[in-house]
Structures are given as C-alpha cells and as structure tokens.
Amino acid sequence: MVDAAIRSGTHERECVFEVFARHLPGGRRYGVVAGTGRLLDLIADFRFTDAELEWLRDNEIVDDKAIAWLADYRFTGNIWGYQEGELYFPGSPILVVDGTFAEAVLLETLALSVLNYDSAVASAAARMVSAASGRPLAEMGSRRTGERSAVAAARAAFIAGFGATSNLEAGRSWGIPTMGTAAHSFTLLHDTEEDAFRAQVAALGVGTTLLVDTYDVPAAVELAVRVAGTGLGAVRIDSGDLPEQVAAVRRQLDALGATKTRITVTNDLDEFTIAALRAAPVDSYGVGTSVVTGSGSPAAGMVYKLVARKGSDGEWLSVAKRSAHKATVGGRKFPVRELDEAGRATAEVIHVGEPEAATSRHRPLLVPLMNAGVPVERYRGAAGTALAREHRAAAMAELPADALRLGRGDPAVATRYE
Amino acid sequence: MVDAAIRSGTHERECVFEVFARHLPGGRRYGVVAGTGRLLDLIADFRFTDAELEWLRDNEIVDDKAIAWLADYRFTGNIWGYQEGELYFPGSPILVVDGTFAEAVLLETLALSVLNYDSAVASAAARMVSAASGRPLAEMGSRRTGERSAVAAARAAFIAGFGATSNLEAGRSWGIPTMGTAAHSFTLLHDTEEDAFRAQVAALGVGTTLLVDTYDVPAAVELAVRVAGTGLGAVRIDSGDLPEQVAAVRRQLDALGATKTRITVTNDLDEFTIAALRAAPVDSYGVGTSVVTGSGSPAAGMVYKLVARKGSDGEWLSVAKRSAHKATVGGRKFPVRELDEAGRATAEVIHVGEPEAATSRHRPLLVPLMNAGVPVERYRGAAGTALAREHRAAAMAELPADALRLGRGDPAVATRYE
C-alpha cells in the first residue's frame, strides 16, 4: 500500500486512523484497554534496519522509491487515546493516529498486535480480580503464551488488578512485583520430600510457600509444618477438587497450630473456578493459562480504520466503508463517558466531528499520548504502568454494580453516537 | 529453585525432563508439533545479561552464588524430540531434555512458551488445510496476536501447510513465501475507488488482487475488470454471506470475460467456515484471527516434567508425581508410531525405560536435536522450516482417513505405554 500510494502521490495526504472494537468478546460487559504504554515506545523506536531494507529490495517487495522512504521512516504524527487502564465498549476509539497516510498506515499491524493481545489479557484478568473478591491473584502463565507475549501478559494482568507475576522480566522491565514458586520437579529432584522442603526453607526462609501435592497432601502438610514450624508462610495446592481439598488442608493446618499459614491454589483457574472458591478458605490464587490467553477470547477484536483524510483540495473529509455488517462510522471522534449524579457510568457518548462543551457529567476519554512522534512521559515505563493500574480501578468504580456479573450480557453501558 | 538447589547441593544432579500434553485440546484428533526449530536457536543463545544479573542482585531474587552460576549459564546438555512437523497425541514426549537439574529446569518456561504457542497454531492450521481440500491458504493474522508471536504464527501455519503469509518478517527470518493485500483504507484514501484501483494496478500490475467490498460489490467488480482488464489476477471479498456472494461474483466475472480472475475470501474464516465454502467457487483463503489464536485452543497444554534423575549413588531413578488427575509416568521414554501393512498409523507406543528393537512396522519418533548444547543444523533456519513442512505432510499421510473429520472425537490413534 505504501509503495502504490507513493506512486499515486497520495502517500502524504493527512489522515486520521482509529482503533476500536466492533463488539466485546464472549458476551462480556466491559473491556479494559491495555498495551498503550508499551506501544508508545515501540512506535517511537520503529525503524527499518539495513538488513530489512536489503531483504525488501532483493525480494522486490517494494520499489526503490519506497525503500528510500522506509529508510528514513520514523513516525512524526500525533496520537491520542483512551488512557491505559480505561474501560472500553463497542466503538470506543481507544487510539486515534494522526499523520500522513504512509506513516500512519505502517503502524497498523504493530498497534493492533499490541492492543489486541494486551487488552484481551487485561479484559479477562479484570473479571478474575472481581471474582476473587479482594483476595490477591498472581499471574503465572508465561509458559502458556509466546515467549515475548508472556512479559506483556504479566504487565496487562497487573494493570487489571493482579498483585504479582512469576515473570521476572516483567518485574525488571515494568516494575511489577514478582513472586516465585517451587515446581513438582524440585521435590522429585531430592531423595525425599523432606529433603526438598528443608532445602527450600534453608534458601528462602520459613515464609516461603511449600508445594504439598507431589505425593500425598495430608502427609506433605504435616511434614511442611514439622520442617518449617507453625510460622510457615504458605502451602500451595495444584490439583484435586479444590473446594474440598482446601477446607481439609485449612483444618489440618489449624489443628497443627499453623493458623497463620496461608493456602494458595493454582489448578487451571479461571474467573468461574475462582468465583466457585469464594466460600473456601483460600488466601490467594495463582492463575496461568486462562489469563494469558484471554479466557476464551485471546484477541480483543480491535481494528484500525481510516476515518478522515484531507482531499486534494486540502479540506478534511470523513470517510467510511460500507461493507455488509462491517460498515464504519466516518469522521474524527470525541468520546466522553456520561455519568449520573452518583458518578455511575450511564453511556459511552461518541461525538463525531466536533467535541462537545465540557460538563461535570461527561468525563472526556481521549488524552494526548504522542506529540510529533514523541511519547508523553507520564504514560511510559514502570510509572506509566502503575498509573494505568490506578486508572483501571477508578474507571471500574464508575461501573453499574451488575456490570461485574460473570454471566453473558450486553455491554454495561450503551454506546451512542452524537 | 536454582538458588535452593545450589544451596542443597542437588543442582548438578543429572536429570531428564520431558515435554508432553496430557490431552489434545477441544476434542481434536491429532496435534502438530511446531516451534522446535525456533526453540533450538533460542536455547543455544540463552544467556543472562549484566543488566539482568544486576536486577536479580539488587532485588535479592537469588543469592550471590546463584548469580555467579547464572552469569556463566549456557545449556550444555542433549536434547531429543519429535521432528518438527510430526504429529503428537496425549503423552507423546515431544521434547526430551537431558542435563543437570539447574541447567535443564531453567529452560522450562522458554521451551513451553515456544512449543505451546507454535503447536497450538500449527494444530489449528492443519485442520484448516484439510478443510480447504487443496485450495491455497494465506496466513494474515499478525494483528491478532502479540507482535513477536505474529512471526512465530506465520512460521507454524506454513509448517502446517499454509502457502504464504502477509508477515514480511516471517519471510525474511524463515524463508516463508509472502503476499500482500490492500486494505479498505487504501480505497478510502483516494478520491474515488477508480483512482485507488488504478494506483494499485500501476504499482503492482494487473496480476494484483483488488479488494471489492469497500462500497458496492457488483459495481467494484465491474470497475476492477474495466481498470485492470480481463487479465486481472484476483478480487478479494472480506464481508457478507460468503457462499452466496462468491457465487455471484464468479458469475459476474465470467460474464465480463474475466474467466481466469481468481476469487479470494478473508472474512473471519476458521476451519468450519472454510469447509462450508467447499462447494463455492473460491480460489484461495486468507485466514487471520482463528489461525494465530489456535482456533479456540490458544495453548497446546504442554507441560515440562522431571521423569528421571541420578540419585546420590549415581544410579538413574525414575521419578513421577502422584497428584490427583495430574500424575505423571516416570522414566525415560522411547516412542514409536505403530503402522499397519498399508502404512497407516494404528497406535502411539511409548516404551518406558528401554527402546524396543527396530521393526518396519514401528517408526521411531525421537531424533537428536541438540548435542552438548549445539543445535543440529538440519532443523534450523529456512531449510529446517521447509523440512518441517514436508515432514508434517508425510506424517499426516499416515493418519486413518477419519482422523481428518472436523468434529470432536478421540485421538486418531491411541497411546499405549509398554
């Protein structure tokens, strides 16, 4: 497209592209925007290396004029968007990219990859956080998603309210609290379960978490307290019928005097099994596969669409496609969240063409994210990630109470174009 | 675990870890191993940088002895596995890692991330290839998975039999044929659809594929043939009721004399919608979301388990956990595919402890992949990727005919331990 647009002389037309989802996946009631902070740095650093340009030339993918243009590429436009951690609904323009056609269209795949994956994880994770009713959750799913996506997933789950991750690189890159765990292999490595527990307590102290289901759970619980004492931090259960198992382990720990020892569970949990454990004496959850794969919806369904451009006369023009069931709404959008007197969200109002005058009942949703190709500092790095987590909590507090229901339903607030 | 094992003096015990899946996801009948060729290089290059070691030290994640050990880390063991492109069934030991506990346990997350994601994509893609009955498929889903996973997905889909990808980096890194497409934004950029078609034909020749559903399909088809002539390569349809739409477009193209112009369709396809188009005059398919997200099963469910280790007496010992519903089979495995006289697969036979004597009816499944930390050249890079694609075709030819049914069912061949 860039090649053909350069030849037709249209590549420098000023354009507005928007990222939005046509619907929320799987009958969910809200989505959580994530990936934005990560995307800003990826866009700022987006360049073509000599090796890449050479490959494009050798394989005649584009012509020499396009190669020369790509060699100088860097994004110089402006980007607005929903603050990371914000909720979204069908049609919410979560990212607005303003630049020439060629510089903006080139970002389509990168922007969608990041926002589709990270928002899918955050949207699933936020429901797990609600289902856990205040008990802490740790993300432990690195092994169930691509090796780089694992770091992004840990970050997205943290923004959605998870308390920690087992992914150390996410701790290093994004300042997310990390936690470790011992696998069954650590127990099997040692001559006896007792040797394994002693080795772990020697390295990590009695505050550590011992895995008690390698062989026989009651025997392991008894052994764990004998080795670490009643000050043992926690035991982890990774198999079996959890509500039953957890109650039995709690009774046993209490009988042994380890009344402060916590119980953490990790057996293929998702938002529904977490909710089913509400009445069980669980102290924390470790979640793997379901959170890093978006719990049934591994891509958020975001698309990147041209909504306005300047014509040959220099005037702005709204554009839209009319494809069956996939028509788009042309024109630059100015979304606000409409709130009632109690501060509860009642609608996603998307003004087309012009912003409306500000009122106390309408919270504007777009913030500037990149100015002339430079990311806004406040949304970057560990500080930006922590800010996104806070923003998500504040935005969720505006939701009507029944939005947190796990069952399928309509979006918690309706979208209205004005 | 590495830290605690170093302290307990067990970190250098020789160990055998295996990667396998407890079951095939979603009632599928076979799985396709992918990721192996990519994983070998990632393992060979796996090192800890100074910045990473410093972070581990500053955050007191592990002690100084473990930091020193990590600073010198490189994998020096041996790896065997199923050849990339091989089929797998429940329990198939698709990767066997032989090394000290510490050097082998450290690879767990990396090995599982790569194999779980890539095999999930390949397993879904292979069903789409069967459903397409010989018509070519292109992978176009980069925007619906993490930005690095996108490259891996293109590679895995190619191994499973897709013919091309829209991901240029996958072309550059792995030698996969690439193809491009014009988006609706390219049409909307131009003052008229005719300007857009003329620009595209000028850049890419009449053999290009014109997207005909931005406004009105019959008008666009008429325009496309008028602009490009009856030698137009193809038209693409990305919306609407495809079986109906495709037949109408075929009739129109034929009436216009464009009898050789192909029709490609791309509207949220998966293996089921592809099968539903068998009777329609489609020439090729472009598949996005469903292939890069494993069509409902985005992780292959592979686990990494310790199955044997040397004891303090230097003797090998089989080990296994006994957790409820998650028990493992201890001991080193030697899998073969049992074939009948016609060369059809009849069972996955896993010999535990000792290999069996070779026979013509038993195809051994393990090949050496890494020797003393060095990857076997034959499975690397573009050549290894092409080889994996060929191997997948040969392995699928051994399947009983009803294994290709799309409906849910038991594994196409049963697993037997001997």
PDB file of C-alpha atoms in Angstrom, chain A residues 21-158:
ATOM      1  CA  ALA A  21     -13.599  -2.951  18.619  1.00  0.00           C
ATOM      2  CA  ARG A  22     -16.912  -3.665  16.894  1.00  0.00           C
ATOM      3  CA  HIS A  23     -18.112  -5.665  19.905  1.00  0.00           C
ATOM      4  CA  LEU A  24     -16.961  -7.010  23.260  1.00  0.00           C
ATOM      5  CA  PRO A  25     -15.921 -10.653  23.042  1.00  0.00           C
ATOM      6  CA  GLY A  26     -17.850 -13.541  24.536  1.00  0.00           C
ATOM      7  CA  GLY A  27     -20.825 -11.638  25.956  1.00  0.00           C
ATOM      8  CA  ARG A  28     -18.605  -9.656  28.319  1.00  0.00           C
ATOM      9  CA  ARG A  29     -19.883  -6.457  29.798  1.00  0.00           C
ATOM     10  CA  TYR A  30     -16.791  -4.239  29.551  1.00  0.00           C
ATOM     11  CA  GLY A  31     -13.266  -4.320  28.155  1.00  0.00           C
ATOM     12  CA  VAL A  32     -10.029  -2.962  29.663  1.00  0.00           C
ATOM     13  CA  VAL A  33      -7.599  -1.021  27.456  1.00  0.00           C
ATOM     14  CA  ALA A  34      -4.025  -2.268  27.866  1.00  0.00           C
ATOM     15  CA  GLY A  35      -0.842  -2.127  25.839  1.00  0.00           C
ATOM     16  CA  THR A  36      -0.831   1.625  25.255  1.00  0.00           C
ATOM     17  CA  GLY A  37       2.239   2.400  27.384  1.00  0.00           C
ATOM     18  CA  ARG A  38       4.214  -0.370  25.732  1.00  0.00           C
ATOM     19  CA  LEU A  39       3.034   0.658  22.268  1.00  0.00           C
ATOM     20  CA  LEU A  40       4.232   4.257  22.620  1.00  0.00           C
ATOM     21  CA  ASP A  41       7.866   3.164  22.970  1.00  0.00           C
ATOM     22  CA  LEU A  42       7.540   0.622  20.174  1.00  0.00           C
ATOM     23  CA  ILE A  43       6.218   3.331  17.836  1.00  0.00           C
ATOM     24  CA  ALA A  44       8.906   5.825  18.844  1.00  0.00           C
ATOM     25  CA  ASP A  45      11.592   3.192  18.135  1.00  0.00           C
ATOM     26  CA  PHE A  46      10.027   1.848  14.927  1.00  0.00           C
ATOM     27  CA  ARG A  47      12.727   1.939  12.217  1.00  0.00           C
ATOM     28  CA  PHE A  48      13.817  -0.261   9.310  1.00  0.00           C
ATOM     29  CA  THR A  49      17.288  -1.788   9.591  1.00  0.00           C
ATOM     30  CA  ASP A  50      19.667  -2.142   6.659  1.00  0.00           C
ATOM     31  CA  ALA A  51      19.176  -5.912   6.696  1.00  0.00           C
ATOM     32  CA  GLU A  52      15.402  -5.475   6.469  1.00  0.00           C
ATOM     33  CA  LEU A  53      15.652  -2.934   3.645  1.00  0.00           C
ATOM     34  CA  GLU A  54      18.048  -5.181   1.773  1.00  0.00           C
ATOM     35  CA  TRP A  55      15.635  -8.100   2.048  1.00  0.00           C
ATOM     36  CA  LEU A  56      12.764  -5.942   0.752  1.00  0.00           C
ATOM     37  CA  ARG A  57      14.936  -4.855  -2.187  1.00  0.00           C
ATOM     38  CA  ASP A  58      16.340  -8.302  -3.019  1.00  0.00           C
ATOM     39  CA  ASN A  59      12.890  -9.830  -2.977  1.00  0.00           C
ATOM     40  CA  GLU A  60      11.337  -6.960  -4.966  1.00  0.00           C
ATOM     41  CA  ILE A  61       8.638  -6.444  -2.359  1.00  0.00           C
ATOM     42  CA  VAL A  62       8.605  -2.676  -2.960  1.00  0.00           C
ATOM     43  CA  ASP A  63      10.408  -0.397  -5.441  1.00  0.00           C
ATOM     44  CA  ASP A  64      13.462   1.806  -4.811  1.00  0.00           C
ATOM     45  CA  LYS A  65      11.444   4.915  -4.072  1.00  0.00           C
ATOM     46  CA  ALA A  66       9.558   3.080  -1.330  1.00  0.00           C
ATOM     47  CA  ILE A  67      12.831   1.627   0.016  1.00  0.00           C
ATOM     48  CA  ALA A  68      14.276   5.138   0.284  1.00  0.00           C
ATOM     49  CA  TRP A  69      11.138   6.331   2.064  1.00  0.00           C
ATOM     50  CA  LEU A  70      11.262   3.390   4.525  1.00  0.00           C
ATOM     51  CA  ALA A  71      14.957   4.004   5.214  1.00  0.00           C
ATOM     52  CA  ASP A  72      14.065   7.456   6.600  1.00  0.00           C
ATOM     53  CA  TYR A  73      10.932   6.271   8.387  1.00  0.00           C
ATOM     54  CA  ARG A  74      10.046   7.479  11.786  1.00  0.00           C
ATOM     55  CA  PHE A  75       6.571   8.376  12.991  1.00  0.00           C
ATOM     56  CA  THR A  76       6.214  12.160  13.321  1.00  0.00           C
ATOM     57  CA  GLY A  77       2.479  12.476  13.897  1.00  0.00           C
ATOM     58  CA  ASN A  78       0.223  12.876  16.921  1.00  0.00           C
ATOM     59  CA  ILE A  79      -1.579  10.169  18.840  1.00  0.00           C
ATOM     60  CA  TRP A  80      -4.482  10.463  21.242  1.00  0.00           C
ATOM     61  CA  GLY A  81      -6.205   7.652  23.003  1.00  0.00           C
ATOM     62  CA  TYR A  82      -8.009   6.244  25.998  1.00  0.00           C
ATOM     63  CA  GLN A  83      -5.695   6.350  29.000  1.00  0.00           C
ATOM     64  CA  GLU A  84      -4.246   2.886  29.606  1.00  0.00           C
ATOM     65  CA  GLY A  85      -6.438   1.048  32.138  1.00  0.00           C
ATOM     66  CA  GLU A  86      -9.581   2.829  30.855  1.00  0.00           C
ATOM     67  CA  LEU A  87     -12.644   0.694  30.123  1.00  0.00           C
ATOM     68  CA  TYR A  88     -13.918   0.399  26.567  1.00  0.00           C
ATOM     69  CA  PHE A  89     -17.161  -0.552  24.892  1.00  0.00           C
ATOM     70  CA  PRO A  90     -18.184  -1.290  21.278  1.00  0.00           C
ATOM     71  CA  GLY A  91     -16.992   1.538  19.042  1.00  0.00           C
ATOM     72  CA  SER A  92     -14.811   3.272  21.686  1.00  0.00           C
ATOM     73  CA  PRO A  93     -11.972   4.914  19.706  1.00  0.00           C
ATOM     74  CA  ILE A  94      -9.206   3.770  22.040  1.00  0.00           C
ATOM     75  CA  LEU A  95      -6.413   5.104  19.807  1.00  0.00           C
ATOM     76  CA  VAL A  96      -6.504   7.966  17.306  1.00  0.00           C
ATOM     77  CA  VAL A  97      -3.497   8.255  14.990  1.00  0.00           C
ATOM     78  CA  ASP A  98      -2.985  11.486  13.086  1.00  0.00           C
ATOM     79  CA  GLY A  99      -0.307  11.582  10.390  1.00  0.00           C
ATOM     80  CA  THR A 100       0.320  11.164   6.696  1.00  0.00           C
ATOM     81  CA  PHE A 101      -1.272   8.101   5.120  1.00  0.00           C
ATOM     82  CA  ALA A 102       2.028   6.283   4.699  1.00  0.00           C
ATOM     83  CA  GLU A 103       3.435   6.961   8.160  1.00  0.00           C
ATOM     84  CA  ALA A 104       0.157   6.071   9.859  1.00  0.00           C
ATOM     85  CA  VAL A 105      -0.856   3.028   7.801  1.00  0.00           C
ATOM     86  CA  LEU A 106       2.536   1.477   8.504  1.00  0.00           C
ATOM     87  CA  LEU A 107       1.677   1.320  12.234  1.00  0.00           C
ATOM     88  CA  GLU A 108      -1.492  -0.724  11.729  1.00  0.00           C
ATOM     89  CA  THR A 109      -0.092  -4.180  12.429  1.00  0.00           C
ATOM     90  CA  LEU A 110       2.085  -3.071  15.350  1.00  0.00           C
ATOM     91  CA  ALA A 111      -0.691  -1.080  17.053  1.00  0.00           C
ATOM     92  CA  LEU A 112      -3.277  -3.817  16.632  1.00  0.00           C
ATOM     93  CA  SER A 113      -0.953  -6.622  17.745  1.00  0.00           C
ATOM     94  CA  VAL A 114      -0.114  -4.843  20.972  1.00  0.00           C
ATOM     95  CA  LEU A 115      -3.611  -3.541  21.770  1.00  0.00           C
ATOM     96  CA  ASN A 116      -5.452  -6.718  20.745  1.00  0.00           C
ATOM     97  CA  TYR A 117      -3.300  -9.000  22.857  1.00  0.00           C
ATOM     98  CA  ASP A 118      -2.771  -6.824  25.907  1.00  0.00           C
ATOM     99  CA  SER A 119      -6.417  -5.720  26.060  1.00  0.00           C
ATOM    100  CA  ALA A 120      -7.591  -9.334  25.716  1.00  0.00           C
ATOM    101  CA  VAL A 121      -5.478 -10.295  28.726  1.00  0.00           C
ATOM    102  CA  ALA A 122      -6.475  -7.252  30.798  1.00  0.00           C
ATOM    103  CA  SER A 123     -10.171  -7.707  29.988  1.00  0.00           C
ATOM    104  CA  ALA A 124     -10.084 -11.330  31.177  1.00  0.00           C
ATOM    105  CA  ALA A 125      -7.895 -10.523  34.182  1.00  0.00           C
ATOM    106  CA  ALA A 126     -10.215  -7.779  35.453  1.00  0.00           C
ATOM    107  CA  ARG A 127     -13.063 -10.299  35.699  1.00  0.00           C
ATOM    108  CA  MET A 128     -10.831 -12.667  37.683  1.00  0.00           C
ATOM    109  CA  VAL A 129      -9.959  -9.836  40.057  1.00  0.00           C
ATOM    110  CA  SER A 130     -13.682  -9.163  40.625  1.00  0.00           C
ATOM    111  CA  ALA A 131     -14.341 -12.875  41.108  1.00  0.00           C
ATOM    112  CA  ALA A 132     -11.577 -13.084  43.738  1.00  0.00           C
ATOM    113  CA  SER A 133     -13.398 -10.507  45.919  1.00  0.00           C
ATOM    114  CA  GLY A 134     -10.280  -8.891  47.306  1.00  0.00           C
ATOM    115  CA  ARG A 135      -8.075 -11.972  47.647  1.00  0.00           C
ATOM    116  CA  PRO A 136      -4.737 -11.499  45.851  1.00  0.00           C
ATOM    117  CA  LEU A 137      -4.014 -13.026  42.453  1.00  0.00           C
ATOM    118  CA  ALA A 138      -0.641 -13.847  40.901  1.00  0.00           C
ATOM    119  CA  GLU A 139      -0.100 -14.245  37.153  1.00  0.00           C
ATOM    120  CA  MET A 140       1.797 -17.492  36.442  1.00  0.00           C
ATOM    121  CA  GLY A 141       1.034 -18.156  32.778  1.00  0.00           C
ATOM    122  CA  SER A 142       4.290 -17.296  30.981  1.00  0.00           C
ATOM    123  CA  ARG A 143       4.628 -20.848  29.688  1.00  0.00           C
ATOM    124  CA  ARG A 144       1.221 -20.800  28.008  1.00  0.00           C
ATOM    125  CA  THR A 145       1.772 -17.930  25.575  1.00  0.00           C
ATOM    126  CA  GLY A 146       4.532 -16.839  23.172  1.00  0.00           C
ATOM    127  CA  GLU A 147       7.833 -16.122  24.906  1.00  0.00           C
ATOM    128  CA  ARG A 148       7.609 -12.348  24.364  1.00  0.00           C
ATOM    129  CA  SER A 149       3.863 -12.144  24.855  1.00  0.00           C
ATOM    130  CA  ALA A 150       4.489 -13.590  28.332  1.00  0.00           C
ATOM    131  CA  VAL A 151       6.047 -10.316  29.503  1.00  0.00           C
ATOM    132  CA  ALA A 152       3.193  -8.297  28.016  1.00  0.00           C
ATOM    133  CA  ALA A 153       0.641 -10.588  29.662  1.00  0.00           C
ATOM    134  CA  ALA A 154       2.194 -10.104  33.102  1.00  0.00           C
ATOM    135  CA  ARG A 155       2.007  -6.347  32.596  1.00  0.00           C
ATOM    136  CA  ALA A 156      -1.610  -6.402  31.367  1.00  0.00           C
ATOM    137  CA  ALA A 157      -2.739  -8.610  34.262  1.00  0.00           C
ATOM    138  CA  PHE A 158      -1.088  -6.225  36.734  1.00  0.00           C
TER     139      PHE A 158
END
